[in-house]
Coordinates of C-alpha atoms in Angstrom, one line a residue:
Chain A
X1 CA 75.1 94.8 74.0
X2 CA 76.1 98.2 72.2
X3 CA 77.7 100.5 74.1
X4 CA 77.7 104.6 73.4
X5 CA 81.2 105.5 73.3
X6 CA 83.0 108.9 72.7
X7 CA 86.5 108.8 72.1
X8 CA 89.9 111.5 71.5
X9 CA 87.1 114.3 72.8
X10 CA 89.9 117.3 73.1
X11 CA 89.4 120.4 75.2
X12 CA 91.3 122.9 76.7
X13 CA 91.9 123.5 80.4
X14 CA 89.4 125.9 80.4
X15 CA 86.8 123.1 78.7
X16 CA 86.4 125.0 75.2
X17 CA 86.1 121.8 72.8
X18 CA 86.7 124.8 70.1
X19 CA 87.8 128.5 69.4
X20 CA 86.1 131.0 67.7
X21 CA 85.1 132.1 65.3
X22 CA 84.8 128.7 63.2
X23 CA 85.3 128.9 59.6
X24 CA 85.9 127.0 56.7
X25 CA 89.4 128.4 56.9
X26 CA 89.7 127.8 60.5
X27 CA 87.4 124.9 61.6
X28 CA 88.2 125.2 65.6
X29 CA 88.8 129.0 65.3
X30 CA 91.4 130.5 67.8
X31 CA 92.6 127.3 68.7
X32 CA 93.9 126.2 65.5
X33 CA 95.2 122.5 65.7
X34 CA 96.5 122.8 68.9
X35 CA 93.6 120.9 70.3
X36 CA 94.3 118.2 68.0
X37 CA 98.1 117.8 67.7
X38 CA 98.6 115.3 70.3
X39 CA 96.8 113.0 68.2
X40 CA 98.1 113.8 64.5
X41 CA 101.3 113.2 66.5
X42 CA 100.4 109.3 67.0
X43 CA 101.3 106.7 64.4
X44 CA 97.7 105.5 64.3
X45 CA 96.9 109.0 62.6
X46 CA 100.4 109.1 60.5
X47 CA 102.5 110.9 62.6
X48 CA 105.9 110.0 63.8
X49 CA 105.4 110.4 67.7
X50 CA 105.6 107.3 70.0
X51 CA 103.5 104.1 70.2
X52 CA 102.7 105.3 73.6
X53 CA 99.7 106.2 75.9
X54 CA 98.5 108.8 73.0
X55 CA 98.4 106.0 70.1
X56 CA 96.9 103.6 72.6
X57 CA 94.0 105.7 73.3
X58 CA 93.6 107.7 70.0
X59 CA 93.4 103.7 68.1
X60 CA 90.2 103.1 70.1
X61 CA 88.7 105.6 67.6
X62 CA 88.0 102.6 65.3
X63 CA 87.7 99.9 67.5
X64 CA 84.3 98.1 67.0
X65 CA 82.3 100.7 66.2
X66 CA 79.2 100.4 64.3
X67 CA 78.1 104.1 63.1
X68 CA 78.7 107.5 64.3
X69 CA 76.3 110.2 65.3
X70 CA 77.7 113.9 64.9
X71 CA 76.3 117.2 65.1
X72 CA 76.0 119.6 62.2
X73 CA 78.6 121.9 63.8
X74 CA 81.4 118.9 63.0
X75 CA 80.5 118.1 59.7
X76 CA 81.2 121.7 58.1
X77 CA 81.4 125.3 58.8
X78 CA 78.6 127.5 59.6
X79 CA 76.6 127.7 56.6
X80 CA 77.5 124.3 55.1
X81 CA 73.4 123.3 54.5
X82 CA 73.5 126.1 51.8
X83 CA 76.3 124.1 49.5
X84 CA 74.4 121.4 48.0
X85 CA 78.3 119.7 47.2
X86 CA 79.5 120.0 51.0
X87 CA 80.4 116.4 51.8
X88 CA 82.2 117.4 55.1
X89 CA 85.8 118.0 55.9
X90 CA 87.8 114.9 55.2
X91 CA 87.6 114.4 51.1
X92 CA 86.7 111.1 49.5
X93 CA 87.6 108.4 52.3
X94 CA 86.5 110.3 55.7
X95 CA 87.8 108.3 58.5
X96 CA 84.2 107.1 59.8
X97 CA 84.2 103.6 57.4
X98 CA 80.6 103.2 59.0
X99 CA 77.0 105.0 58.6
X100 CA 77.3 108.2 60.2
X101 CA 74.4 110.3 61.4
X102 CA 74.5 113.9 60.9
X103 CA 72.2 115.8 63.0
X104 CA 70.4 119.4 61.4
X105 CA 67.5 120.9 60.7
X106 CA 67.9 120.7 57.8
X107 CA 68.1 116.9 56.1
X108 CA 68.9 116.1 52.9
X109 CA 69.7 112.6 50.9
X110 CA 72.1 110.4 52.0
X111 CA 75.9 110.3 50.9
X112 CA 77.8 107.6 49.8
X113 CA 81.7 108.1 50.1
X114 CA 84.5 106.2 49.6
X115 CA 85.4 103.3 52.4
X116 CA 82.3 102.4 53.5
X117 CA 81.2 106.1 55.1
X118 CA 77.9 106.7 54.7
X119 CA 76.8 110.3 55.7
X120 CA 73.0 110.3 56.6
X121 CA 71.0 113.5 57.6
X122 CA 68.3 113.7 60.0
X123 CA 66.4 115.6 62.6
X124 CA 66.4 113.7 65.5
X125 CA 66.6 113.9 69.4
X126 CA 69.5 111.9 71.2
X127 CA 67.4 109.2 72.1
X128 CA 65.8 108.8 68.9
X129 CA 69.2 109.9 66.6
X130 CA 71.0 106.6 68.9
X131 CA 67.9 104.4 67.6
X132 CA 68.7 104.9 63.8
X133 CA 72.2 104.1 64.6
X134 CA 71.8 101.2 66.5
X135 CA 69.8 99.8 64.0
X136 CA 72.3 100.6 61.0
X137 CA 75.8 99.5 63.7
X138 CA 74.6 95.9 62.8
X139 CA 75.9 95.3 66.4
X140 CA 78.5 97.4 66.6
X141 CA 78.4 100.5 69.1
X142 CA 78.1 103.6 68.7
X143 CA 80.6 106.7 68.6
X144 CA 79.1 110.0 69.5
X145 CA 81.2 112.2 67.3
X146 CA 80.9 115.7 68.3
X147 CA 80.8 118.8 68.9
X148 CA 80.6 119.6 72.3
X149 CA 77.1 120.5 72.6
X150 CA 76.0 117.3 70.8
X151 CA 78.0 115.5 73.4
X152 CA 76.4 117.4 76.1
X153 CA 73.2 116.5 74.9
X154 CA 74.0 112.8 74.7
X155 CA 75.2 113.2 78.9
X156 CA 72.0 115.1 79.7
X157 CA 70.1 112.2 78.1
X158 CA 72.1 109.5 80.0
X159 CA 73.0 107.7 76.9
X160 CA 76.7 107.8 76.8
X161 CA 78.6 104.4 78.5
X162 CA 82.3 105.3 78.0
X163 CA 83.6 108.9 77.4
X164 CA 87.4 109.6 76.7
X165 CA 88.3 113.5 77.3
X166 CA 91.8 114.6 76.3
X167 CA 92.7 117.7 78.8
X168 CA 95.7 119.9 76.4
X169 CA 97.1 122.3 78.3
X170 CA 96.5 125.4 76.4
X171 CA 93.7 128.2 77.6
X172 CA 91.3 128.8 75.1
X173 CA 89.4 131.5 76.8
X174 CA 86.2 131.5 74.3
X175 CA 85.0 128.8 72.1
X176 CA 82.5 126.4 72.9
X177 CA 82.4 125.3 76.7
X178 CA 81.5 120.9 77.2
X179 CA 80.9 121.5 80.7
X180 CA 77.8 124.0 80.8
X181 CA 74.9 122.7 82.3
X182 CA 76.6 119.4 83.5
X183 CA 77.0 118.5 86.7
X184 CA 78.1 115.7 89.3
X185 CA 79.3 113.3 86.4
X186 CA 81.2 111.5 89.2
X187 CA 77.9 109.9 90.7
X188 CA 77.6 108.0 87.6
X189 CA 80.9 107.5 85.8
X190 CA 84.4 105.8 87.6
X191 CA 86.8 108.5 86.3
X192 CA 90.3 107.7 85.7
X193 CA 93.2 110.0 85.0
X194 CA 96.1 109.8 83.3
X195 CA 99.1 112.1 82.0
X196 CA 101.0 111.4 78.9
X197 CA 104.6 112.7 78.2
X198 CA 103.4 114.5 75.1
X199 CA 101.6 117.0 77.9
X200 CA 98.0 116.0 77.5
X201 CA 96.0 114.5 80.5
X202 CA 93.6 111.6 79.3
X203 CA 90.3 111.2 81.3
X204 CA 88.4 108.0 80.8
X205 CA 84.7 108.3 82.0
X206 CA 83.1 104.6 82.5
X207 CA 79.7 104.1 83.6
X208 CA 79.3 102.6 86.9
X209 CA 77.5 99.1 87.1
X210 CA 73.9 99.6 88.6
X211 CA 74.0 97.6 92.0
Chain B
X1 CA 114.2 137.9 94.3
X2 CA 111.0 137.4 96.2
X3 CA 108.8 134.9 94.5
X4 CA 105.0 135.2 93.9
X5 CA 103.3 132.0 94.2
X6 CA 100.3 129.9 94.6
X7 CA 100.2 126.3 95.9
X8 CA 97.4 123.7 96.4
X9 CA 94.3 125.7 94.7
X10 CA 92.1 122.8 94.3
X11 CA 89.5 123.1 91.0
X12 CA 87.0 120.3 89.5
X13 CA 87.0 119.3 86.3
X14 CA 85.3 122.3 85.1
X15 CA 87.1 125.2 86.7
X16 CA 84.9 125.4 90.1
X17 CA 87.1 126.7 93.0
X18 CA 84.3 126.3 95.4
X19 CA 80.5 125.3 94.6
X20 CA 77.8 127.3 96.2
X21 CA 76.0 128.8 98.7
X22 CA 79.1 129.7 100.6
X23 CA 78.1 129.7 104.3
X24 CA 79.5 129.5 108.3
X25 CA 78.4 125.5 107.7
X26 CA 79.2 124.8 104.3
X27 CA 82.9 126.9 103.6
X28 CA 82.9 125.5 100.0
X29 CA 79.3 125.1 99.3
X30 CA 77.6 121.8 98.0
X31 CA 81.5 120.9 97.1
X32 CA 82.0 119.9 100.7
X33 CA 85.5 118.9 101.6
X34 CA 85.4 117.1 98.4
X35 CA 88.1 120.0 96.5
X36 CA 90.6 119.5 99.5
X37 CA 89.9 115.9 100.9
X38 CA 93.7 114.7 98.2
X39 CA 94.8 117.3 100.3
X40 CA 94.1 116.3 103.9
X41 CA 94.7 112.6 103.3
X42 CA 98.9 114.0 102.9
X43 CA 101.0 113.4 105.8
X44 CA 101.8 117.1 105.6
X45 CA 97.9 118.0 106.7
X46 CA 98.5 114.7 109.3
X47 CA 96.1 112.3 107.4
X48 CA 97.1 108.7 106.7
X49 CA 97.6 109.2 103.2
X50 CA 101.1 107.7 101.3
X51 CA 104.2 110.3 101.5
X52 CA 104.4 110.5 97.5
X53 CA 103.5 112.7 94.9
X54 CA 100.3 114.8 96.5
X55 CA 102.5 114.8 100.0
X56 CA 105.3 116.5 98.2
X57 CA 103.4 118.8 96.2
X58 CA 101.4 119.8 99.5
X59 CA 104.7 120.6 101.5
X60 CA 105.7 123.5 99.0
X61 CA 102.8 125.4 100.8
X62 CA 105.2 126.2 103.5
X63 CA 108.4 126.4 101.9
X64 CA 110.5 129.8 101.9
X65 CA 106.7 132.2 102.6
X66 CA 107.3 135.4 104.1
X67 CA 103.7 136.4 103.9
X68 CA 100.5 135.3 102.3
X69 CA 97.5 137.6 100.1
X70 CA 94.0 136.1 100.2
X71 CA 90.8 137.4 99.4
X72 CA 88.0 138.4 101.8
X73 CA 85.5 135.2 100.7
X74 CA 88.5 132.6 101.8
X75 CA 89.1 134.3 105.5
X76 CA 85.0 134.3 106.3
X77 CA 81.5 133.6 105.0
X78 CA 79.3 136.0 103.5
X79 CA 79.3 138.6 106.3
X80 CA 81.8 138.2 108.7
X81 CA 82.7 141.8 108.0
X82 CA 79.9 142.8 110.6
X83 CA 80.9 140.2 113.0
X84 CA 84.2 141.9 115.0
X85 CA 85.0 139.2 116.7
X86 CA 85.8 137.4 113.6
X87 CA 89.0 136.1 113.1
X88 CA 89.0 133.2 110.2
X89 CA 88.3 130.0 110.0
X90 CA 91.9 128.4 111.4
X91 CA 91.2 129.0 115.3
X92 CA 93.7 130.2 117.3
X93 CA 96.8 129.3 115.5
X94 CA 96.3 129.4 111.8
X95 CA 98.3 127.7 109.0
X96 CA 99.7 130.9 107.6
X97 CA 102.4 131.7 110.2
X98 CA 103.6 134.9 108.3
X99 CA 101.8 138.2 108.0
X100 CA 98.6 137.4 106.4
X101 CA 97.2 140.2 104.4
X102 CA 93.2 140.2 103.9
X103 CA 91.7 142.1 100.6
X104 CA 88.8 143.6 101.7
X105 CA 86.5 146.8 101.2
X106 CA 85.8 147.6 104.9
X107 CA 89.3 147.2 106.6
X108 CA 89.8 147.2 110.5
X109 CA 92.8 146.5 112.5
X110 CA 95.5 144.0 112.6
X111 CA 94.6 141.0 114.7
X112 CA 98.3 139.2 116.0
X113 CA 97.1 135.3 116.2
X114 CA 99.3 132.1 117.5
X115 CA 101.7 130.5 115.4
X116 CA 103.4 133.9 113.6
X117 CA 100.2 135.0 112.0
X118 CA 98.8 138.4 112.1
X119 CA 96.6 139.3 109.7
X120 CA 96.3 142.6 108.3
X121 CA 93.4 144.1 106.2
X122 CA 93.7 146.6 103.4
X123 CA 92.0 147.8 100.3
X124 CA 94.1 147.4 97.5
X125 CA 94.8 146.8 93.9
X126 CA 96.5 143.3 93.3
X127 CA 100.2 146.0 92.6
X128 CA 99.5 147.9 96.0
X129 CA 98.6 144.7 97.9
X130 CA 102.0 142.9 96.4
X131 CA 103.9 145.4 97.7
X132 CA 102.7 145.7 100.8
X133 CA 103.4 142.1 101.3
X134 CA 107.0 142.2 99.9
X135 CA 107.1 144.6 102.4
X136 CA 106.4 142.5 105.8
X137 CA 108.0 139.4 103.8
X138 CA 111.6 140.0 104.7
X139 CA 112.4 138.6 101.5
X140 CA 110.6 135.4 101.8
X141 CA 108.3 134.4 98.6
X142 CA 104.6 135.5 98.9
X143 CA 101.6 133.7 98.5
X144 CA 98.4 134.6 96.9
X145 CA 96.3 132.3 98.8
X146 CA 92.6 132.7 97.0
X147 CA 90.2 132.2 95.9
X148 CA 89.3 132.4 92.8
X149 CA 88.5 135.9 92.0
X150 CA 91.7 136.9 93.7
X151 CA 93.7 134.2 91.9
X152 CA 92.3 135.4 88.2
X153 CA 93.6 139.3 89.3
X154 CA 96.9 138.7 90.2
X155 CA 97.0 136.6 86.9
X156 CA 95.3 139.1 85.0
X157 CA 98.2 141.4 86.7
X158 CA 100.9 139.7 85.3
X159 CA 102.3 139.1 89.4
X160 CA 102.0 135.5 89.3
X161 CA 105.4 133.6 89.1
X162 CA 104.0 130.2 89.7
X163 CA 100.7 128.6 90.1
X164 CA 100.2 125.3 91.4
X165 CA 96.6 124.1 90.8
X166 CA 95.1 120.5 91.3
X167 CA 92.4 118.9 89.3
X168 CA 89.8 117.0 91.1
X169 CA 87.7 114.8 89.2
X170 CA 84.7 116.2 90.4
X171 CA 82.0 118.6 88.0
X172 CA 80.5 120.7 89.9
X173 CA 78.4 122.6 87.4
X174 CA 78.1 125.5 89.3
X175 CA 80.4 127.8 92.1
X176 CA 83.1 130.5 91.4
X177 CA 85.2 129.9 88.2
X178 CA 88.8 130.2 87.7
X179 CA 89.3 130.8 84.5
X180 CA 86.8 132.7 83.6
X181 CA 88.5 135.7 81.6
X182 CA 91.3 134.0 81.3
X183 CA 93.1 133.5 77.9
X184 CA 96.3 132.2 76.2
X185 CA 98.7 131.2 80.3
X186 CA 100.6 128.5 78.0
X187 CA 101.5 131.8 76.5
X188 CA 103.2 133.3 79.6
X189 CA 103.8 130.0 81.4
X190 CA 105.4 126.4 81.0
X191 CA 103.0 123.8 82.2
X192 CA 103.6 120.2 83.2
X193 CA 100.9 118.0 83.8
X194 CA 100.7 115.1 86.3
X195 CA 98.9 112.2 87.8
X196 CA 98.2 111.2 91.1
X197 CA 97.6 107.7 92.2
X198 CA 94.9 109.9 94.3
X199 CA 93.1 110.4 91.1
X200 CA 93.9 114.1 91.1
X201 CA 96.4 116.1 88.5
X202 CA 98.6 118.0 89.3
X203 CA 99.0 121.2 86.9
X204 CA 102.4 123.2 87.5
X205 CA 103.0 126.9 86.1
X206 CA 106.3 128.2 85.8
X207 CA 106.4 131.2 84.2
X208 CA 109.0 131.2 81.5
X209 CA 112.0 133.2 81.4
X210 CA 111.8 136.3 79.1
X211 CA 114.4 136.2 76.0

């Protein structure tokens, strides 16, 4: 069976999963990289940090997924649908290697890049956004990308099996907030916490068995 | 030098201090004991719970106080201002055991309990209230007991010389938020991050020394 998974989701203390304002110069705003550095820091992304708790969890980006589902928000700055080149933010070989669903209001052809990433663009609700890439995973599961409001919507729907949340300790203050609107996530998820040297706390969210 | 310090404030995963409606039967609102249950589970609260890592974080409540700060929501519900005969939630012998000093718009006299603890009630600015508390502490440390509102102003004061708070994984969705205003505390503070076997973190802020 596919599962829904979210994986390396970073936020600060305070729950922003960005800063503000976002830019094409500044993608997560105030916050820079700092939400981000524990993982550039592991050798799965290239860095020269440990093979510890943060590489374990950041390699289980890529592990048997299928196809991504992001929202606009994550695939380029505010005003991206106007640039008829915008391929996103990570050049020829983006680090998806699967189809990847972008959702907007505003679709346009598919992309073909580099490494098997395939950006597709549609309008879709969670439910029926997870159908399309269900059907293109070829059995795989699915990775709900991002942002935070897209992951929000995924919870609200009840359609997300494993979430990993990656707790930095910085205070954003402003930004976009994960948790607003969410509530009692403990009557349906076994949470399990865990604190890494680097200073990051990782929160794995696993969906209870129905009994 | 006399210390300013908090210990054990108890948040969910999203920032909640308490949920809501605050009342006489429900102290914390819908979050029950459920922010404090790590907490009584310690041998230092005389629950049954392993002497380790929550135990010793726990003790440091009582260690070197000469008085404690708290705001007018933790020592009653809404409206014990218009009861008299009110005199907090603790019974006769409270777990303060210092001179206790209430924050409160309608102040009345001191009331001597058990145990060491008389609490006083003033209104005053987070500077004023501090030094009145320095004051009765005969050079012990003071503690700014909560809640949340009262936590953010001496933060937003710059008072604050350690913060202990403890994530429960718990989302409440909705209640009094710490950090609401809040911006930039790695800035101002070291902060090391740990887990509890419990399932709670413990987040430690040591405000770094100036150079």
């Amino acid at each position: 069976m596919s599962s829904t998974r979210i994986h390396n989701f970073s936020i600060s203390l305070d729950g922003f999963a960005t800063g503000e304002p976002q830019s094409l110069e500044a993608p997560f705003g105030h916050a820079g990289e700092r939400l981000h550095a524990w993982m550039f820091a592991t050798p799965f992304c290239g860095g020269d940090g440990p093979a510890g708790i943060d590489d374990a969890f950041a390699r289980r980006h890529d592990e048997g997924f299928g196809a991504e589902i992001m929202g606009a928000n994550k695939f380029g700055p505010p005003g991206w649908q106007d640039d008829p080149d915008w391929t996103g933010w990570w050049g020829e070989d983006p680090p998806f290697h699967t189809p990847t669903f972008v959702l907007t209001h505003r679709p346009r052809p598919p992309v073909e890049m580099k490494g098997g990433t395939t950006f597709h663009f549609l309008t879709a609700d969670p439910v029926e956004a997870l159908e399309a890439a269900r059907d293109a995973a070829s059995g795989g599961d699915v990775r709900i990308g991002g942002g935070a409001t897209v992951v929000r919507d995924f919870l609200h729907a009840g359609l997300v099996d494993e979430m990993h949340l990656v707790l930095v300790p910085i205070v954003l203050g402003r930004g976009v907030r994960l948790w607003d609107g969410i509530e009692a996530l403990e009557d349906t998820y076994e949470i399990e916490t865990v604190s890494s040297p680097s200073g990051v706390t990782h929160l794995s969210f696993t969906r209870k068995a129905v009994t």
